[in-house]
CSV table of N, CA and C in Angstrom, one decimal:
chain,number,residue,atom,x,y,z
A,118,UNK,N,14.5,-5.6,-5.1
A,118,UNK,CA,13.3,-4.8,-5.4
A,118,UNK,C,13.5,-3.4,-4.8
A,119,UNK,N,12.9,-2.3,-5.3
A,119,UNK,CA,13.0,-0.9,-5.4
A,119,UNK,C,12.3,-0.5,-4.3
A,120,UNK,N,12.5,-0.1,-2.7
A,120,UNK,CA,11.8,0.3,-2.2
A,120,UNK,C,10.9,1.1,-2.2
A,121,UNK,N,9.5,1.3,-2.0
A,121,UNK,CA,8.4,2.5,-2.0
A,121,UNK,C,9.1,3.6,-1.1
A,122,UNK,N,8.4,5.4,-2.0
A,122,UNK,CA,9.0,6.2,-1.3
A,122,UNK,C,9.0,6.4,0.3
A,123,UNK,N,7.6,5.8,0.6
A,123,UNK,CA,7.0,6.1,2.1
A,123,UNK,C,7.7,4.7,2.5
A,124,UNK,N,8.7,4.0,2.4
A,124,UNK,CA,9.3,3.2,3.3
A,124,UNK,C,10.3,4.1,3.4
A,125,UNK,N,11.1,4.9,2.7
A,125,UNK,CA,12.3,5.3,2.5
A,125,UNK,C,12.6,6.5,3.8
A,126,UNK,N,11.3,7.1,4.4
A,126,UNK,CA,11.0,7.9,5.5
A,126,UNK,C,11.4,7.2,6.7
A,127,UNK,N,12.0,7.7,7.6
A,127,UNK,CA,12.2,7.6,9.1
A,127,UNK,C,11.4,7.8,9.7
A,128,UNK,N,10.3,6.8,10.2
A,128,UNK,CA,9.7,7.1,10.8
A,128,UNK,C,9.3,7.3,12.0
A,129,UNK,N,10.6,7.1,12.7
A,129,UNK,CA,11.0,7.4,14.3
A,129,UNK,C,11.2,9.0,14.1
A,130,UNK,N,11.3,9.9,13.5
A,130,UNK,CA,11.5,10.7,13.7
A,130,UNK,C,10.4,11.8,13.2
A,131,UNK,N,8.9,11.4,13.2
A,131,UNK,CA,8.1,11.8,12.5
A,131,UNK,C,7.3,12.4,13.9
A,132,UNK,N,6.6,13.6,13.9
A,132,UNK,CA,5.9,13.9,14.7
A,132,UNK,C,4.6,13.8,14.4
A,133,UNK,N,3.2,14.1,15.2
A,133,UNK,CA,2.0,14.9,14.4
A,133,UNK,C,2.4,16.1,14.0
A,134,UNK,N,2.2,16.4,13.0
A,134,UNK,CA,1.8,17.1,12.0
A,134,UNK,C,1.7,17.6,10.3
A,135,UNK,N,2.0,18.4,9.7
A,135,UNK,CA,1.6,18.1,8.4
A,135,UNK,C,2.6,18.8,7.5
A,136,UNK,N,3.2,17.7,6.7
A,136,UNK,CA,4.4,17.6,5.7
A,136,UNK,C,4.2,17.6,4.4
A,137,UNK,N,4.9,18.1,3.5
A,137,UNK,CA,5.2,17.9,2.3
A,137,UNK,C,6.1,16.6,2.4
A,138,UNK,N,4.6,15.6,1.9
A,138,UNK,CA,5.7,13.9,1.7
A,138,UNK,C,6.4,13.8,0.8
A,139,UNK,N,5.8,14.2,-0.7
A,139,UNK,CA,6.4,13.9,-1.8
A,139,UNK,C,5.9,15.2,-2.9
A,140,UNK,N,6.8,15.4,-4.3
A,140,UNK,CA,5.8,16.0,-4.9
A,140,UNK,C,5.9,15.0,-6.4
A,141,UNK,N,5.3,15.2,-7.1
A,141,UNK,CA,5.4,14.6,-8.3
A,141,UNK,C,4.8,15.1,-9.1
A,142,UNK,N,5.7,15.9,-10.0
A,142,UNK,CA,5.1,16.9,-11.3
A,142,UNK,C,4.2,17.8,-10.3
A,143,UNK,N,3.1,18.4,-10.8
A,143,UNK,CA,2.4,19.1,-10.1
A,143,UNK,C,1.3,19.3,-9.2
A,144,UNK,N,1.9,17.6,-8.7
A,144,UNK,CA,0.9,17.5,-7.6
A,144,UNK,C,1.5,17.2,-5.9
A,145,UNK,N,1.4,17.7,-4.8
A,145,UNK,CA,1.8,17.9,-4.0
A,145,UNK,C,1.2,16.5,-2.9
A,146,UNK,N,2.0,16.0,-2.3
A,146,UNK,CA,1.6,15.1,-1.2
A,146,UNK,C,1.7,15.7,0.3
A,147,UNK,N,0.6,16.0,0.8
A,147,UNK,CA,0.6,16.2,2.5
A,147,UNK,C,0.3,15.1,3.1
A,148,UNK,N,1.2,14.9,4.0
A,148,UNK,CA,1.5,13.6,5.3
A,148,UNK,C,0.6,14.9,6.5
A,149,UNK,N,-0.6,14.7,6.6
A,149,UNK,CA,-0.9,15.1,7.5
A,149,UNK,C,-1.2,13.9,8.8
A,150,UNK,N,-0.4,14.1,9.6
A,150,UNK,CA,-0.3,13.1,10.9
A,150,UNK,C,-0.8,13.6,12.0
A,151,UNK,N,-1.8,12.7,12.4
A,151,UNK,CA,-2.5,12.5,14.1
A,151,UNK,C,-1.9,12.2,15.1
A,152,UNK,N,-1.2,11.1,14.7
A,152,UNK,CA,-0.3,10.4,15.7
A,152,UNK,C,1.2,9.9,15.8
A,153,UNK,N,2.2,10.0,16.3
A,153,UNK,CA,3.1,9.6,16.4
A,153,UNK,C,3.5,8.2,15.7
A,154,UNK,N,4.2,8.0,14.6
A,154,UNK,CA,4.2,6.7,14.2
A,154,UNK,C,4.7,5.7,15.5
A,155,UNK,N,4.4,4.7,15.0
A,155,UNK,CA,4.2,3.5,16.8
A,155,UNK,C,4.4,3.8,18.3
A,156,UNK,N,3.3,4.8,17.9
A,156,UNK,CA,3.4,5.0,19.4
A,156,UNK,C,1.9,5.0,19.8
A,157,UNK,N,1.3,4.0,20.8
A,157,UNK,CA,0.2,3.7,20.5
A,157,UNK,C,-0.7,4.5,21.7
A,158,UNK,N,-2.0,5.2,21.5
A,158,UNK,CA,-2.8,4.4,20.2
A,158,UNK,C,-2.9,4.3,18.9
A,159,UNK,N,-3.2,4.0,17.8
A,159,UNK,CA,-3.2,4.3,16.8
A,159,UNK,C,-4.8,4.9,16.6
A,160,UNK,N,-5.1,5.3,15.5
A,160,UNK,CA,-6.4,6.4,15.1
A,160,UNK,C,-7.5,4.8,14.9
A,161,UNK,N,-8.5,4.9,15.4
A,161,UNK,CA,-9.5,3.0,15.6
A,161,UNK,C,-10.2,3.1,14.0
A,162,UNK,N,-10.2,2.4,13.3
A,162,UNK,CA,-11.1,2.9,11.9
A,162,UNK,C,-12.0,2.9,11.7
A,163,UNK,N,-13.1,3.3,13.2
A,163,UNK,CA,-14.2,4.4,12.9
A,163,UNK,C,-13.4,5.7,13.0
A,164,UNK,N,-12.9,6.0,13.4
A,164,UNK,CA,-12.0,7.5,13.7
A,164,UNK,C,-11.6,8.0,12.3
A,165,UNK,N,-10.9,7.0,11.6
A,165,UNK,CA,-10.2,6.9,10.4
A,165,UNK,C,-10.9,7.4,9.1
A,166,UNK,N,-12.5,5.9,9.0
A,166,UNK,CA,-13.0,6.1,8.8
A,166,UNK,C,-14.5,7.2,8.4
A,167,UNK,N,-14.6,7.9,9.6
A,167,UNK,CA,-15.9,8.6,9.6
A,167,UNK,C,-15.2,10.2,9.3
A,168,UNK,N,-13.6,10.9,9.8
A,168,UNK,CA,-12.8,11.7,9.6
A,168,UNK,C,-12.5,11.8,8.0
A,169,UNK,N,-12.3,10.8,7.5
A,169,UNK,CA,-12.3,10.7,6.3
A,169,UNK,C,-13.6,11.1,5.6
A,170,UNK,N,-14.9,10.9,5.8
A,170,UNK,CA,-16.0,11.1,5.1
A,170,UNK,C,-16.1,12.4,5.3
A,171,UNK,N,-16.0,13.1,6.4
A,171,UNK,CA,-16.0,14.7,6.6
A,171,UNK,C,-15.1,15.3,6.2
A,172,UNK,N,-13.7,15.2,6.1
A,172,UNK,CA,-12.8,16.0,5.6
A,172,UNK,C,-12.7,15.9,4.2
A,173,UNK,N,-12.7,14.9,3.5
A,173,UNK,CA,-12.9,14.4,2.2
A,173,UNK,C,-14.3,15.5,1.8
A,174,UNK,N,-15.2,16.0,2.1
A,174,UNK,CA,-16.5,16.2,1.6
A,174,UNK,C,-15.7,17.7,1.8
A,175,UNK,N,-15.3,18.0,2.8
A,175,UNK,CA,-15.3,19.2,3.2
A,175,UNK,C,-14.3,20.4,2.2
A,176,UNK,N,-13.0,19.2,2.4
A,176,UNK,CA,-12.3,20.2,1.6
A,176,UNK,C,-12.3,20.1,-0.1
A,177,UNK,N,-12.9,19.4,-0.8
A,177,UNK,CA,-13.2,19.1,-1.8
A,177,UNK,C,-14.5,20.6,-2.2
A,178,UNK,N,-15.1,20.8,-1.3
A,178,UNK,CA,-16.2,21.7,-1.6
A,178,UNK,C,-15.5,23.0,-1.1
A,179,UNK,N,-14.4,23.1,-0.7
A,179,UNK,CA,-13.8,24.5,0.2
A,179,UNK,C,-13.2,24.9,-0.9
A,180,UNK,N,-12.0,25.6,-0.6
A,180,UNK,CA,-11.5,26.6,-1.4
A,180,UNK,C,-10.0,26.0,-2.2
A,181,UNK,N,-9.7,25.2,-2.0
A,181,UNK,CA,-8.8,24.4,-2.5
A,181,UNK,C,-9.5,23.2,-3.7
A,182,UNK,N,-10.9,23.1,-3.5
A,182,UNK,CA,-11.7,21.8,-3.8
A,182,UNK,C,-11.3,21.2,-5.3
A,183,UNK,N,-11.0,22.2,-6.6
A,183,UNK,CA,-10.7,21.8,-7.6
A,183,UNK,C,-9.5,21.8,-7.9
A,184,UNK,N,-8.5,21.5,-6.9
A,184,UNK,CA,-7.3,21.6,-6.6
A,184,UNK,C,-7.2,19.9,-6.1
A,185,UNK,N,-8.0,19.4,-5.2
A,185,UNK,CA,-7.7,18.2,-4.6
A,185,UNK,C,-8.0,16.9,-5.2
A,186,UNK,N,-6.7,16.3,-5.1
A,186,UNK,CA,-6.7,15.0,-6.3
A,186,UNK,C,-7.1,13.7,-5.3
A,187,UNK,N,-7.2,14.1,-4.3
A,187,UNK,CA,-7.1,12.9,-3.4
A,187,UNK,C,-7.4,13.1,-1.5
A,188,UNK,N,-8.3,12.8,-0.9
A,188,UNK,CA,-8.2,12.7,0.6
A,188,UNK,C,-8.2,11.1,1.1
A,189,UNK,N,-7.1,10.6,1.9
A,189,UNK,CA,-7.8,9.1,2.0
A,189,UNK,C,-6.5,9.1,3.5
A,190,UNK,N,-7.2,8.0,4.6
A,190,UNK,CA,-6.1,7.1,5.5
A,190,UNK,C,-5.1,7.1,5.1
A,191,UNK,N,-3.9,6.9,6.1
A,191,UNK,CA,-2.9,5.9,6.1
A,191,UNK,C,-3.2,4.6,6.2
A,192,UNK,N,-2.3,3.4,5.7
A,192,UNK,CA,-2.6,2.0,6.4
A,192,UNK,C,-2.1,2.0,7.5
A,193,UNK,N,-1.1,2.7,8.1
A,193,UNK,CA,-0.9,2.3,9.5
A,193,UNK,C,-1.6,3.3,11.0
A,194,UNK,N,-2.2,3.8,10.3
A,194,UNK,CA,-3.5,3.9,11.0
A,194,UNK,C,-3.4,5.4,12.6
A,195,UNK,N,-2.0,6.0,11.4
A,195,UNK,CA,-1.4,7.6,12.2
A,195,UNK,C,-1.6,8.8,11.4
A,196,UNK,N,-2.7,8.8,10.6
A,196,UNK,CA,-2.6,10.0,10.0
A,196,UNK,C,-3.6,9.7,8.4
A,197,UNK,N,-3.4,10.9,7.3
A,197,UNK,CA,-3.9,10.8,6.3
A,197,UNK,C,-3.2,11.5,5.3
A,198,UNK,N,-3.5,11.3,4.0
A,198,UNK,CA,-2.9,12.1,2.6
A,198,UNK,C,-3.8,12.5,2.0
A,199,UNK,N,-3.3,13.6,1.8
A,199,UNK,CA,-4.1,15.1,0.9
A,199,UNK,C,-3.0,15.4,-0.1
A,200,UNK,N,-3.6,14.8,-1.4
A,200,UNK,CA,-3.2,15.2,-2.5
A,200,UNK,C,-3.6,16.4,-3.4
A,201,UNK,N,-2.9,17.5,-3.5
A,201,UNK,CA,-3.2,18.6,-4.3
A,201,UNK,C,-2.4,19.0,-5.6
A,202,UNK,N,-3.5,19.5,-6.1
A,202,UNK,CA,-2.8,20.0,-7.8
A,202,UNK,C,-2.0,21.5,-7.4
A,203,UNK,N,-1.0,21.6,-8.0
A,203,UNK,CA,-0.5,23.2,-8.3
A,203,UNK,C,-0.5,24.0,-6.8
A,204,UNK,N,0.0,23.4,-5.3
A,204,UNK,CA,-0.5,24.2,-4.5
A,204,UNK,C,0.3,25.3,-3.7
A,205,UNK,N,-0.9,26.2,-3.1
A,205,UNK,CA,-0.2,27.2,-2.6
A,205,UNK,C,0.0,27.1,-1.1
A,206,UNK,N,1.0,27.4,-0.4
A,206,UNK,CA,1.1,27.0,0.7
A,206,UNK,C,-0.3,27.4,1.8
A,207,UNK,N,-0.1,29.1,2.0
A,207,UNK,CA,-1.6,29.8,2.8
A,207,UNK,C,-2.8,29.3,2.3
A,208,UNK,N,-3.2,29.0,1.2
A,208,UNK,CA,-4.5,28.7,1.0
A,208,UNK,C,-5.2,27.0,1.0
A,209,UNK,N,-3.5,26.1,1.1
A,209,UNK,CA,-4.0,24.9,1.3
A,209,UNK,C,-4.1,25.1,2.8
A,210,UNK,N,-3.2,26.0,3.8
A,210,UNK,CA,-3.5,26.0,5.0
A,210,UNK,C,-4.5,26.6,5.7
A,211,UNK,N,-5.1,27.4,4.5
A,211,UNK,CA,-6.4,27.9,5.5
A,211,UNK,C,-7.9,27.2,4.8
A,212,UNK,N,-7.8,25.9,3.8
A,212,UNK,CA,-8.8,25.4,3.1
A,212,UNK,C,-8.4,23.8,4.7
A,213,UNK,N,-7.2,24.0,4.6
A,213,UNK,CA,-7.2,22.2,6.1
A,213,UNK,C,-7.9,23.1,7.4
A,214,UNK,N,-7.7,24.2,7.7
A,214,UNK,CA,-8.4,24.7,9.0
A,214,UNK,C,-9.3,25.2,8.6
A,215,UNK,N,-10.3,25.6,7.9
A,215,UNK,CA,-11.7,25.7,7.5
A,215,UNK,C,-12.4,24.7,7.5
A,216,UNK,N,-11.6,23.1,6.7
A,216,UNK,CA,-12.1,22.0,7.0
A,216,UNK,C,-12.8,21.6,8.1
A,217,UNK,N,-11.3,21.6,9.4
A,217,UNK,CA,-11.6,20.9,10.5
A,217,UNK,C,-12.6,22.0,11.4
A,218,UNK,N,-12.7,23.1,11.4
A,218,UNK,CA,-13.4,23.8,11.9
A,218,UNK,C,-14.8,23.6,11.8
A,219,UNK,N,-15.6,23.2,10.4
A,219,UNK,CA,-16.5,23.0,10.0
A,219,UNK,C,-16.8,21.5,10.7
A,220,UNK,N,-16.0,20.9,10.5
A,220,UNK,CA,-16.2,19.4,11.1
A,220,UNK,C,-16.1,19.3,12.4
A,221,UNK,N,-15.8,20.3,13.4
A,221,UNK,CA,-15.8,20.8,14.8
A,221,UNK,C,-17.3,20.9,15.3
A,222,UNK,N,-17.8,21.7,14.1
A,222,UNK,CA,-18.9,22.5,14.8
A,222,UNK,C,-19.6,21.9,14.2
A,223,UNK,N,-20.2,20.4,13.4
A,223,UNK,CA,-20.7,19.9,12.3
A,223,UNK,C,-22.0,19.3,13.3
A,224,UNK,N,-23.3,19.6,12.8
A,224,UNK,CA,-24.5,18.7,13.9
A,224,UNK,C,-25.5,18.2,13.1
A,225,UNK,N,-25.5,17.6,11.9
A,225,UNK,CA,-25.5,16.8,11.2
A,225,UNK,C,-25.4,15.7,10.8
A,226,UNK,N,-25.9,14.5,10.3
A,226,UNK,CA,-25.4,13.2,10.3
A,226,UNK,C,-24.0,13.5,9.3
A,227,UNK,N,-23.1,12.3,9.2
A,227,UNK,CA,-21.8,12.0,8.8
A,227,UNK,C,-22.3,11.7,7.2
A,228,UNK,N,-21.6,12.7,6.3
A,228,UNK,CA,-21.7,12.9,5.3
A,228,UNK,C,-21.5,11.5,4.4
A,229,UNK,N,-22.2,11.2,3.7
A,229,UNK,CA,-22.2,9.3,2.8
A,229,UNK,C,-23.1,8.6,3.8
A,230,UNK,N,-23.0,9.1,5.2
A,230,UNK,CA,-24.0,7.5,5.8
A,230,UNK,C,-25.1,6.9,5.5
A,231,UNK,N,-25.0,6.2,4.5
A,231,UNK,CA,-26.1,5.6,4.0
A,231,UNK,C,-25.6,4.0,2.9
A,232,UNK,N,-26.1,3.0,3.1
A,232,UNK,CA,-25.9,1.6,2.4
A,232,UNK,C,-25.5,2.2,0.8
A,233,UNK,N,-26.8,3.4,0.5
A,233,UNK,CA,-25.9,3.7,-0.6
A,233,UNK,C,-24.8,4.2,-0.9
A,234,UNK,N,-24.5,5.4,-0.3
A,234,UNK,CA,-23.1,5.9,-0.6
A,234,UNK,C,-21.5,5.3,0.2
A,235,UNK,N,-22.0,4.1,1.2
A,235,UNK,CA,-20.7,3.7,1.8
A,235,UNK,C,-20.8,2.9,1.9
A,236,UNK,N,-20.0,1.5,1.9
A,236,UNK,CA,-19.7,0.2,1.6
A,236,UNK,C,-19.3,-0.1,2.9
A,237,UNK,N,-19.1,0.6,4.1
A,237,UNK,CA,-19.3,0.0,5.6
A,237,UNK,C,-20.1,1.5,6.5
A,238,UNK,N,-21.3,1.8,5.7
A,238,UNK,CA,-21.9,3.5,6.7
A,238,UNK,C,-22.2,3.1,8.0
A,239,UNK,N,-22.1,1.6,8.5
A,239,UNK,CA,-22.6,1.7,9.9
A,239,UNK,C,-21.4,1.7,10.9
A,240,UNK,N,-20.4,1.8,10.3
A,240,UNK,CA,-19.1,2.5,10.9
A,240,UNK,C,-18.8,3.8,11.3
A,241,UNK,N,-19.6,4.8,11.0
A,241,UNK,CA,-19.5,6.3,10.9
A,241,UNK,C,-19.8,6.6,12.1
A,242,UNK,N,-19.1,7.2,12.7
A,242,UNK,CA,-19.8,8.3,13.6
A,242,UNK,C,-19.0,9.5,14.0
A,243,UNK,N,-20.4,10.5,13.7
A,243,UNK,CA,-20.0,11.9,13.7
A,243,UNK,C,-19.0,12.4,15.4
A,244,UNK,N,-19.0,11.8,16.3
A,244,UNK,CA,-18.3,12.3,17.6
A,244,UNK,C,-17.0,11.7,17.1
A,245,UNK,N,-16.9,10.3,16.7
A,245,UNK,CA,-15.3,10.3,16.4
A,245,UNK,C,-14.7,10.9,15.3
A,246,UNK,N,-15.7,11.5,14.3
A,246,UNK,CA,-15.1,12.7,13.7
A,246,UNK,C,-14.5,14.1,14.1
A,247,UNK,N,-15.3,14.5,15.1
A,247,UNK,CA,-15.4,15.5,16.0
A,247,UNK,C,-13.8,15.7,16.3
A,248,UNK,N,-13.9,14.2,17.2
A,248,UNK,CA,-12.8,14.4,18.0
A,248,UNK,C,-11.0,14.4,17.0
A,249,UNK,N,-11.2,13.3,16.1
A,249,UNK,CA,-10.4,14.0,15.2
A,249,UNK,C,-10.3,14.9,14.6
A,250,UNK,N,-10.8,16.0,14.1
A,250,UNK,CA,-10.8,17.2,13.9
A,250,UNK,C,-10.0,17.9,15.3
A,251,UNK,N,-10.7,17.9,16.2
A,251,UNK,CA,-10.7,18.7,17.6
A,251,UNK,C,-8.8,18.5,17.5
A,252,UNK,N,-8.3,16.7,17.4
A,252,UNK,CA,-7.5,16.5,17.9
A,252,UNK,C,-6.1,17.3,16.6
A,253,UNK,N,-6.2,16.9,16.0
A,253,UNK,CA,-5.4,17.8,14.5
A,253,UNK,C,-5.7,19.4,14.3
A,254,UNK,N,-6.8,20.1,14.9
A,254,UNK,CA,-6.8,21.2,15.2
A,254,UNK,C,-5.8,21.9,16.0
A,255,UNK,N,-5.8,20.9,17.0
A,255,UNK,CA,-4.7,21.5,18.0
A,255,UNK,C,-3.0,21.5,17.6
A,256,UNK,N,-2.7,20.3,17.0
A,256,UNK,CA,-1.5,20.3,16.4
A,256,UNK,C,-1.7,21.1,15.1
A,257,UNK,N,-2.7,21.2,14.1
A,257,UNK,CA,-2.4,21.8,12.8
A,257,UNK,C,-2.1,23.7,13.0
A,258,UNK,N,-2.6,24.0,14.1
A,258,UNK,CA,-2.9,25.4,14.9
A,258,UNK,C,-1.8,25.8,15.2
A,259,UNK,N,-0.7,24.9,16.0
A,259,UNK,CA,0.3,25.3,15.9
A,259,UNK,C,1.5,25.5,15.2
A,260,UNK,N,1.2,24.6,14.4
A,260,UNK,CA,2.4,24.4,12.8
A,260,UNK,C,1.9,25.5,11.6
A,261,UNK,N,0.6,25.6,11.5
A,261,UNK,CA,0.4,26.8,10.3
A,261,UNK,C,-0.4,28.0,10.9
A,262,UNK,N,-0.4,28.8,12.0
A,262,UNK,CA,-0.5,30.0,12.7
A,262,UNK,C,-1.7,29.8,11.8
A,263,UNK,N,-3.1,28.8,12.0
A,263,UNK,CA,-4.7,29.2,11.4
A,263,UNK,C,-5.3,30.1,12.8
């Protein structure tokens, strides 16, 4: 059997931060990473989870928004993928640090929390959002000069 692309990666050699994983036709894959693959801790899935609801909402409505095919986890629980149409390098990088910035300073409840819009909303919480943002801020800050 045909291995998947994302087995075909080395993952010992992967750091935090944010890659072009794959492209396919004109849509671009970012491996945007939190954490060091096995190197523990891994991201807990309220972290995963509630980072996702904010960054998802965020950059979808930012300046890349009708550009983005996709925000979602990893399964192994170091990072996420950001799928973009046609992308430009500076403006996907200044639509991921507008994101997290917004989600820094966010004092509001966690965007979907509610029975209706999320299939586990009593998972969410806006500080472990925070702190993912806070924590990928620091690594994303220094890989794309935001």
């Amino acid at each position: 059997m045909k291995k998947i692309a994302s087995f075909t990666v080395d993952h010992t050699m992967l750091l935090p931060g944010m890659y072009i994983s794959r492209v396919d036709g004109d849509i671009t894959t970012y491996d945007m990473r939190v954490v060091r693959p096995n190197t523990p801790p891994p991201l807990t899935n309220s972290e995963m989870h509630s980072f996702e609801h904010m960054f998802a909402t965020e950059i979808r409505n930012g300046l890349i928004g009708p550009d983005v095919i996709y925000f979602g986890p990893m399964g192994c629980q170091t990072g996420f993928y950001l799928l973009v149409r046609n992308p430009n390098e500076a403006r996907v990088n200044r639509a991921v640090g507008d994101a997290l910035s917004v989600i820094m300073g966010h004092t509001g409840a966690v965007y979907g929390a509610s029975e209706k819009e999320c299939g586990n909303y009593a998972n969410l919480d806006l500080s472990a959002a925070k702190a993912v943002a806070a924590r990928y801020m620091k690594i994303f800050s220094g890989i794309a000069n935001y």
